[in-house]
Amino acid sequence: MSVAETQAPGGRAAQLAHTGLRHGWTTGACATAAATAAYTALLTGEFPDPVTITLPKGQTPAFALAAEESADGRAMAAIVKDAGDDPDVTHGALIRATVRILPPGSGVVFRAGPGVGTVTRPGLPLPVGEPAINPVPRQLMRDHIAEVAARHGGTGDVEITISVDHGEEIARSTWNPRLGILGGISILGTTGIVVPYSCSAWIDSIRRGVDVARAAGRRHVAGCTGSTSEKVAVAVHGLPEDALLDMGDFAGAVLKYLRRHPVDRLTIAGGFAKLSKLAAGHLDLHSARSQVNKDFLAGLARAGGADERLAAEVAAANTGLDALQRCSARAVPLGDLVAAAARDQALGVLRGAPVAVDVICIDRAGTIVGRAEARGPGAW
């Protein structure tokens, strides 16, 4: 089943369908499927193959098992990650989940096996010392463990160890070592789906998204960096699906097309770190082509009232989130300052086109951490 078949036309699904590119599955989805199969085998003696899981938006993909093994009260299942048409460094990686039953009341405990990193610095959505298995994949695994337990009479108290064959080698091609995630890759994903970003195809899909919104008479559209920011834009502004543009990393593509084909208002919504890049003048927000400039953030913090000690901490922060948290703890509104700077950069690219712009910055959980009110011609 394709992503487009599970949703109404418009927005992200319509853009993906327009590109003709094949979507794939995140490491988090693969780990969830492997853990589900392994726990099922522990309770029933049989590995489901293929194993079906339910993703956060309701899709139900089935995954074939590449390996399975059970002995000594443990079960291991493995799945080969398919990233679709996205040039993902983890495409083809073998994701393993080893599940061991724990005493009642233990809950679900996560461990990093070979090839999965461990967090060693602050500023990430996980505490130092934790396996680099992000919050959404953790919750997805907890939900599926609970479902299997309810179906087959288990308690749901398990240890899940996620491993990735050659993960440490793969991680050298990622930003993990620089972020202090050591020993392997991260287990990621908020929707379970890898959206393929061919630059030319995706930029063309953004243009078609603007065309569809204008043809439908929409006066207000939102360019969002991902599904979480899209949800926030809908919650804040009540926008219909055909007013949503999956901007991804291509902020410049949205702004340049709206410069020639304007609507009355554009909301830009995205993660704090990505929008800090736009605030610093970058129009391509991909990690391979632009980086969070912490010296720039330190300058904004000073303008917002930070003393030199805090500014120095921001400049030396491990991540954009780390910088934001340090400023928030001392009542310096770095999120609002980034949002305002991003809005002003956007207005500069629009070059006086009759488009008002507002900006919403969020953290990884979807909490709004910065806002800039609409400015520009005919702001409302």
Tab-separated table of C-alpha atoms in Angstrom:
chain	number	residue	atom	x	y	z
A	1	MET	CA	0.000	0.000	0.000
A	2	SER	CA	1.420	3.399	-0.906
A	3	VAL	CA	1.429	6.399	1.381
A	4	ALA	CA	-0.817	8.253	-1.057
A	5	GLU	CA	-3.434	5.515	-0.868
A	6	THR	CA	-3.893	5.996	2.858
A	7	GLN	CA	-4.545	9.740	2.745
A	8	ALA	CA	-6.743	12.201	0.895
A	9	PRO	CA	-5.233	14.082	-2.064
A	10	GLY	CA	-3.242	17.173	-1.197
A	11	GLY	CA	-0.366	18.095	1.064
A	12	ARG	CA	2.504	15.677	1.666
A	13	ALA	CA	0.807	12.658	0.064
A	14	ALA	CA	0.057	14.521	-3.150
A	15	GLN	CA	3.616	15.834	-3.312
A	16	LEU	CA	5.081	12.345	-2.889
A	17	ALA	CA	2.751	10.927	-5.549
A	18	HIS	CA	3.738	13.728	-7.922
A	19	THR	CA	7.460	12.955	-7.652
A	20	GLY	CA	6.997	9.355	-8.768
A	21	LEU	CA	9.606	8.353	-6.189
A	22	ARG	CA	9.266	5.251	-4.025
A	23	HIS	CA	9.095	5.836	-0.256
A	24	GLY	CA	10.969	3.657	2.218
A	25	TRP	CA	11.002	2.802	5.912
A	26	THR	CA	12.941	4.370	8.774
A	27	THR	CA	15.348	2.544	11.038
A	28	GLY	CA	12.747	3.043	13.767
A	29	ALA	CA	10.062	1.228	11.766
A	30	CYS	CA	12.458	-1.624	10.990
A	31	ALA	CA	13.502	-1.933	14.638
A	32	THR	CA	9.853	-1.981	15.708
A	33	ALA	CA	9.009	-4.732	13.249
A	34	ALA	CA	12.020	-6.799	14.341
A	35	ALA	CA	11.189	-6.368	18.045
A	36	THR	CA	7.549	-7.283	17.399
A	37	ALA	CA	8.561	-10.474	15.610
A	38	ALA	CA	11.080	-11.431	18.294
A	39	TYR	CA	8.667	-10.932	21.199
A	40	THR	CA	5.935	-12.821	19.365
A	41	ALA	CA	8.356	-15.729	18.947
A	42	LEU	CA	9.160	-15.690	22.660
A	43	LEU	CA	5.470	-15.965	23.571
A	44	THR	CA	4.276	-18.335	20.826
A	45	GLY	CA	7.333	-20.208	19.619
A	46	GLU	CA	6.839	-18.926	16.061
A	47	PHE	CA	8.272	-15.910	14.252
A	48	PRO	CA	5.635	-14.075	12.192
A	49	ASP	CA	7.031	-13.688	8.672
A	50	PRO	CA	6.203	-11.238	7.286
A	51	VAL	CA	5.567	-9.178	10.400
A	52	THR	CA	3.074	-6.313	10.179
A	53	ILE	CA	3.210	-3.155	12.282
A	54	THR	CA	1.056	-0.029	12.537
A	55	LEU	CA	2.823	3.288	11.987
A	56	PRO	CA	1.869	6.572	13.709
A	57	LYS	CA	-0.299	7.693	10.781
A	58	GLY	CA	-2.068	4.346	10.449
A	59	GLN	CA	-0.136	2.679	7.625
A	60	THR	CA	0.380	-1.061	8.129
A	61	PRO	CA	3.513	-2.191	6.270
A	62	ALA	CA	4.665	-5.793	6.341
A	63	PHE	CA	8.360	-6.660	6.666
A	64	ALA	CA	10.053	-9.904	5.638
A	65	LEU	CA	12.506	-11.322	8.165
A	66	ALA	CA	16.109	-11.547	7.002
A	67	ALA	CA	17.201	-13.587	10.026
A	68	GLU	CA	15.674	-15.169	13.111
A	69	GLU	CA	17.080	-16.989	16.121
A	70	SER	CA	15.900	-18.084	19.557
A	71	ALA	CA	17.789	-19.614	22.456
A	72	ASP	CA	18.279	-19.235	26.213
A	73	GLY	CA	15.143	-17.190	26.786
A	74	ARG	CA	15.959	-14.690	24.048
A	75	ALA	CA	14.695	-14.203	20.509
A	76	MET	CA	16.302	-12.211	17.713
A	77	ALA	CA	14.713	-11.045	14.467
A	78	ALA	CA	16.386	-8.970	11.765
A	79	ILE	CA	15.098	-6.822	8.910
A	80	VAL	CA	16.919	-5.228	5.981
A	81	LYS	CA	16.179	-1.516	5.801
A	82	ASP	CA	14.685	-0.367	2.505
A	83	ALA	CA	14.988	3.418	2.115
A	84	GLY	CA	13.088	3.452	-1.184
A	85	ASP	CA	14.443	5.987	-3.654
A	86	ASP	CA	16.065	8.121	-0.960
A	87	PRO	CA	19.892	8.206	-0.993
A	88	ASP	CA	20.016	7.141	2.659
A	89	VAL	CA	23.322	5.856	4.055
A	90	THR	CA	21.412	3.239	6.069
A	91	HIS	CA	19.728	1.732	2.987
A	92	GLY	CA	20.378	-2.014	3.029
A	93	ALA	CA	21.496	-2.064	6.678
A	94	LEU	CA	20.519	-5.131	8.707
A	95	ILE	CA	18.546	-3.998	11.774
A	96	ARG	CA	18.423	-6.609	14.562
A	97	ALA	CA	16.223	-6.689	17.663
A	98	THR	CA	17.001	-9.131	20.459
A	99	VAL	CA	14.235	-9.412	23.048
A	100	ARG	CA	14.562	-10.903	26.529
A	101	ILE	CA	11.671	-11.278	28.982
A	102	LEU	CA	12.126	-9.379	32.261
A	103	PRO	CA	10.372	-9.767	35.654
A	104	PRO	CA	6.873	-8.245	35.917
A	105	GLY	CA	6.960	-4.512	36.577
A	106	SER	CA	10.246	-3.946	34.765
A	107	GLY	CA	8.634	-2.218	31.782
A	108	VAL	CA	10.427	-1.945	28.457
A	109	VAL	CA	14.188	-1.425	28.722
A	110	PHE	CA	16.247	-0.378	25.693
A	111	ARG	CA	19.859	-1.354	25.091
A	112	ALA	CA	22.334	-0.427	22.377
A	113	GLY	CA	23.867	-3.454	20.739
A	114	PRO	CA	26.771	-3.428	18.284
A	115	GLY	CA	26.329	-0.745	15.629
A	116	VAL	CA	23.891	1.440	17.615
A	117	GLY	CA	25.298	4.598	19.155
A	118	THR	CA	25.247	5.832	22.725
A	119	VAL	CA	24.608	9.474	23.670
A	120	THR	CA	27.685	11.046	25.285
A	121	ARG	CA	26.874	14.772	25.162
A	122	PRO	CA	23.894	16.902	26.223
A	123	GLY	CA	21.599	18.708	23.807
A	124	LEU	CA	19.960	15.681	22.201
A	125	PRO	CA	16.414	14.414	22.913
A	126	LEU	CA	17.886	11.614	25.061
A	127	PRO	CA	19.909	11.775	28.270
A	128	VAL	CA	23.659	11.140	28.264
A	129	GLY	CA	24.359	7.416	28.534
A	130	GLU	CA	21.186	6.316	26.759
A	131	PRO	CA	21.134	4.248	23.552
A	132	ALA	CA	20.607	6.451	20.505
A	133	ILE	CA	17.083	5.159	19.961
A	134	ASN	CA	14.924	8.242	19.539
A	135	PRO	CA	11.699	8.887	21.483
A	136	VAL	CA	9.190	8.091	18.714
A	137	PRO	CA	10.726	4.694	17.806
A	138	ARG	CA	10.876	3.880	21.527
A	139	GLN	CA	7.171	4.624	21.909
A	140	LEU	CA	6.348	2.679	18.749
A	141	MET	CA	8.167	-0.359	20.142
A	142	ARG	CA	6.463	-0.011	23.533
A	143	ASP	CA	3.056	0.117	21.843
A	144	HIS	CA	3.731	-2.989	19.769
A	145	ILE	CA	5.176	-4.931	22.709
A	146	ALA	CA	2.000	-4.121	24.667
A	147	GLU	CA	-0.182	-5.302	21.771
A	148	VAL	CA	1.706	-8.589	21.449
A	149	ALA	CA	1.534	-9.098	25.221
A	150	ALA	CA	-2.222	-8.529	25.246
A	151	ARG	CA	-2.732	-10.916	22.335
A	152	HIS	CA	-0.576	-13.760	23.626
A	153	GLY	CA	-0.719	-13.493	27.413
A	154	GLY	CA	2.589	-11.789	28.142
A	155	THR	CA	3.344	-9.094	30.702
A	156	GLY	CA	5.046	-6.703	28.268
A	157	ASP	CA	8.135	-6.483	30.491
A	158	VAL	CA	11.116	-6.926	28.175
A	159	GLU	CA	14.638	-5.828	27.373
A	160	ILE	CA	15.067	-4.823	23.723
A	161	THR	CA	18.590	-4.653	22.338
A	162	ILE	CA	18.840	-3.052	18.907
A	163	SER	CA	21.911	-3.794	16.804
A	164	VAL	CA	22.919	-2.793	13.281
A	165	ASP	CA	25.419	-4.827	11.301
A	166	HIS	CA	28.350	-2.540	10.338
A	167	GLY	CA	26.560	0.312	12.099
A	168	GLU	CA	29.739	1.862	13.471
A	169	GLU	CA	31.166	2.044	9.963
A	170	ILE	CA	27.916	3.493	8.575
A	171	ALA	CA	27.884	6.121	11.327
A	172	ARG	CA	31.117	7.613	10.010
A	173	SER	CA	29.053	8.939	7.090
A	174	THR	CA	26.616	10.677	9.469
A	175	TRP	CA	26.860	13.561	11.936
A	176	ASN	CA	26.706	11.168	14.910
A	177	PRO	CA	30.401	11.327	15.886
A	178	ARG	CA	30.343	15.137	15.795
A	179	LEU	CA	27.202	15.183	17.955
A	180	GLY	CA	28.742	12.877	20.529
A	181	ILE	CA	26.748	9.778	19.526
A	182	LEU	CA	29.434	7.120	19.636
A	183	GLY	CA	29.533	3.484	18.608
A	184	GLY	CA	27.076	3.441	15.742
A	185	ILE	CA	24.022	4.932	14.083
A	186	SER	CA	20.844	6.328	15.628
A	187	ILE	CA	17.453	4.634	15.415
A	188	LEU	CA	15.268	7.389	14.003
A	189	GLY	CA	11.909	8.316	12.528
A	190	THR	CA	8.760	10.208	13.490
A	191	THR	CA	6.358	8.699	10.939
A	192	GLY	CA	8.134	5.430	10.109
A	193	ILE	CA	8.319	6.502	6.469
A	194	VAL	CA	11.371	7.728	4.565
A	195	VAL	CA	10.263	10.413	2.108
A	196	PRO	CA	12.631	10.421	-0.880
A	197	TYR	CA	14.091	13.840	-1.620
A	198	SER	CA	15.273	14.019	-5.191
A	199	CYS	CA	16.029	17.745	-5.328
A	200	SER	CA	14.544	18.414	-8.749
A	201	ALA	CA	11.501	16.185	-8.226
A	202	TRP	CA	10.735	17.556	-4.785
A	203	ILE	CA	11.146	21.189	-5.792
A	204	ASP	CA	8.797	20.540	-8.692
A	205	SER	CA	6.301	19.005	-6.254
A	206	ILE	CA	6.494	22.142	-4.083
A	207	ARG	CA	5.599	24.250	-7.101
A	208	ARG	CA	2.666	22.012	-7.924
A	209	GLY	CA	1.556	22.264	-4.287
A	210	VAL	CA	1.478	26.066	-4.536
A	211	ASP	CA	-0.440	25.811	-7.816
A	212	VAL	CA	-3.042	23.511	-6.254
A	213	ALA	CA	-3.474	25.808	-3.247
A	214	ARG	CA	-3.910	28.873	-5.449
A	215	ALA	CA	-6.374	27.072	-7.728
A	216	ALA	CA	-8.417	26.135	-4.652
A	217	GLY	CA	-8.545	29.780	-3.626
A	218	ARG	CA	-6.290	29.391	-0.590
A	219	ARG	CA	-4.980	32.724	0.654
A	220	HIS	CA	-2.782	31.189	3.365
A	221	VAL	CA	-0.316	28.318	2.918
A	222	ALA	CA	2.227	26.718	5.251
A	223	GLY	CA	5.689	25.505	4.285
A	224	CYS	CA	6.667	22.818	6.803
A	225	THR	CA	9.938	20.966	7.292
A	226	GLY	CA	8.221	17.715	8.298
A	227	SER	CA	5.106	15.994	9.565
A	228	THR	CA	5.438	17.234	13.161
A	229	SER	CA	5.677	20.885	12.144
A	230	GLU	CA	2.808	20.310	9.726
A	231	LYS	CA	0.596	19.176	12.610
A	232	VAL	CA	1.541	22.290	14.586
A	233	ALA	CA	0.743	24.594	11.651
A	234	VAL	CA	-2.669	22.959	11.303
A	235	ALA	CA	-3.331	23.257	15.032
A	236	VAL	CA	-2.329	26.926	15.136
A	237	HIS	CA	-3.930	28.135	11.920
A	238	GLY	CA	-6.581	25.509	11.077
A	239	LEU	CA	-5.278	25.106	7.532
A	240	PRO	CA	-6.767	22.498	5.172
A	241	GLU	CA	-4.575	19.813	3.658
A	242	ASP	CA	-4.318	21.447	0.245
A	243	ALA	CA	-2.776	24.541	1.881
A	244	LEU	CA	0.134	22.490	3.306
A	245	LEU	CA	3.462	22.377	1.480
A	246	ASP	CA	5.996	19.739	2.449
A	247	MET	CA	8.928	22.131	2.212
A	248	GLY	CA	11.437	19.681	3.635
A	249	ASP	CA	14.858	21.289	3.348
A	250	PHE	CA	13.939	23.441	0.367
A	251	ALA	CA	12.971	26.764	1.952
A	252	GLY	CA	14.366	28.665	-1.007
A	253	ALA	CA	12.171	26.760	-3.459
A	254	VAL	CA	9.022	27.755	-1.562
A	255	LEU	CA	10.004	31.406	-1.276
A	256	LYS	CA	11.196	31.840	-4.864
A	257	TYR	CA	8.061	30.266	-6.307
A	258	LEU	CA	5.776	32.324	-4.073
A	259	ARG	CA	7.685	35.414	-5.185
A	260	ARG	CA	6.366	34.772	-8.695
A	261	HIS	CA	3.053	33.171	-7.690
A	262	PRO	CA	2.049	34.881	-4.427
A	263	VAL	CA	-0.584	34.102	-1.834
A	264	ASP	CA	-1.564	36.517	0.920
A	265	ARG	CA	0.221	34.699	3.729
A	266	LEU	CA	2.917	32.109	4.260
A	267	THR	CA	3.537	30.327	7.557
A	268	ILE	CA	6.958	28.709	7.834
A	269	ALA	CA	6.972	25.964	10.453
A	270	GLY	CA	9.861	23.738	11.378
A	271	GLY	CA	12.363	22.495	13.888
A	272	PHE	CA	14.388	25.097	15.746
A	273	ALA	CA	17.742	23.911	14.370
A	274	LYS	CA	16.600	23.880	10.753
A	275	LEU	CA	14.977	27.284	10.992
A	276	SER	CA	18.105	28.676	12.635
A	277	LYS	CA	19.826	27.906	9.333
A	278	LEU	CA	17.203	29.924	7.450
A	279	ALA	CA	17.642	32.693	10.031
A	280	ALA	CA	21.364	32.729	9.196
A	281	GLY	CA	20.617	33.080	5.487
A	282	HIS	CA	20.678	29.480	4.222
A	283	LEU	CA	17.921	28.524	1.779
A	284	ASP	CA	18.828	24.813	1.611
A	285	LEU	CA	18.424	23.368	5.104
A	286	HIS	CA	19.848	19.884	4.455
A	287	SER	CA	22.555	18.837	6.895
A	288	ALA	CA	24.934	18.056	4.026
A	289	ARG	CA	24.669	21.597	2.666
A	290	SER	CA	24.239	23.861	5.683
A	291	GLN	CA	25.052	23.671	9.379
A	292	VAL	CA	23.712	25.272	12.535
A	293	ASN	CA	25.892	28.339	13.119
A	294	LYS	CA	26.293	28.553	16.880
A	295	ASP	CA	28.289	31.777	16.677
A	296	PHE	CA	25.271	33.275	14.893
A	297	LEU	CA	23.005	31.940	17.648
A	298	ALA	CA	25.313	33.452	20.258
A	299	GLY	CA	24.934	36.826	18.550
A	300	LEU	CA	21.155	36.522	18.620
A	301	ALA	CA	21.313	35.535	22.287
A	302	ARG	CA	23.352	38.655	23.084
A	303	ALA	CA	20.749	40.765	21.282
A	304	GLY	CA	18.113	39.091	23.442
A	305	GLY	CA	19.851	39.966	26.702
A	306	ALA	CA	22.345	37.146	27.223
A	307	ASP	CA	25.507	38.008	29.123
A	308	GLU	CA	28.902	37.017	27.743
A	309	ARG	CA	29.040	33.842	29.784
A	310	LEU	CA	25.775	32.567	28.326
A	311	ALA	CA	26.749	33.721	24.834
A	312	ALA	CA	29.961	31.708	25.143
A	313	GLU	CA	27.968	28.650	26.235
A	314	VAL	CA	25.704	29.028	23.207
A	315	ALA	CA	28.688	29.307	20.876
A	316	ALA	CA	30.140	26.109	22.380
A	317	ALA	CA	26.835	24.198	22.576
A	318	ASN	CA	26.705	20.641	21.245
A	319	THR	CA	23.527	21.194	19.208
A	320	GLY	CA	20.993	23.873	18.412
A	321	LEU	CA	18.663	22.265	20.958
A	322	ASP	CA	21.394	22.513	23.592
A	323	ALA	CA	21.765	26.233	22.838
A	324	LEU	CA	18.007	26.734	23.021
A	325	GLN	CA	17.731	24.934	26.366
A	326	ARG	CA	20.556	26.980	27.891
A	327	CYS	CA	18.882	30.214	26.839
A	328	SER	CA	15.429	29.085	27.964
A	329	ALA	CA	16.815	28.281	31.422
A	330	ARG	CA	17.922	31.931	31.726
A	331	ALA	CA	14.841	33.536	30.184
A	332	VAL	CA	16.565	34.522	26.941
A	333	PRO	CA	13.977	34.032	24.124
A	334	LEU	CA	16.307	32.454	21.575
A	335	GLY	CA	13.424	30.638	19.879
A	336	ASP	CA	11.552	33.871	19.223
A	337	LEU	CA	14.741	35.562	18.038
A	338	VAL	CA	15.442	32.766	15.558
A	339	ALA	CA	11.842	32.859	14.333
A	340	ALA	CA	12.020	36.615	13.760
A	341	ALA	CA	15.352	36.371	11.943
A	342	ALA	CA	14.016	33.534	9.763
A	343	ARG	CA	10.936	35.592	8.934
A	344	ASP	CA	13.105	38.569	7.945
A	345	GLN	CA	15.290	36.383	5.733
A	346	ALA	CA	12.163	34.996	4.060
A	347	LEU	CA	10.821	38.486	3.403
A	348	GLY	CA	14.161	39.392	1.854
A	349	VAL	CA	13.936	36.480	-0.585
A	350	LEU	CA	10.341	37.425	-1.447
A	351	ARG	CA	11.641	40.875	-2.534
A	352	GLY	CA	8.469	42.788	-1.845
A	353	ALA	CA	6.048	40.215	-3.254
A	354	PRO	CA	2.600	40.640	-1.649
A	355	VAL	CA	3.117	37.804	0.864
A	356	ALA	CA	3.036	38.244	4.641
A	357	VAL	CA	5.216	35.778	6.560
A	358	ASP	CA	5.005	34.348	10.069
A	359	VAL	CA	7.276	31.675	11.553
A	360	ILE	CA	6.775	28.893	14.106
A	361	CYS	CA	9.770	27.062	15.605
A	362	ILE	CA	9.215	23.740	17.376
A	363	ASP	CA	11.291	21.221	19.276
A	364	ARG	CA	11.414	17.505	18.492
A	365	ALA	CA	8.287	16.831	20.540
A	366	GLY	CA	6.278	19.385	18.573
A	367	THR	CA	6.227	21.994	21.333
A	368	ILE	CA	6.349	25.564	20.064
A	369	VAL	CA	9.630	27.140	21.225
A	370	GLY	CA	9.594	30.290	19.116
A	371	ARG	CA	7.155	32.475	17.158
A	372	ALA	CA	7.367	35.517	14.950
A	373	GLU	CA	4.153	37.340	14.059
A	374	ALA	CA	3.230	37.987	10.467
A	375	ARG	CA	4.984	40.835	8.713
A	376	GLY	CA	5.078	41.940	5.119
A	377	PRO	CA	2.653	43.421	2.599
A	378	GLY	CA	-0.921	43.138	3.866
A	379	ALA	CA	0.002	41.319	7.072
A	380	TRP	CA	-3.053	39.998	8.905
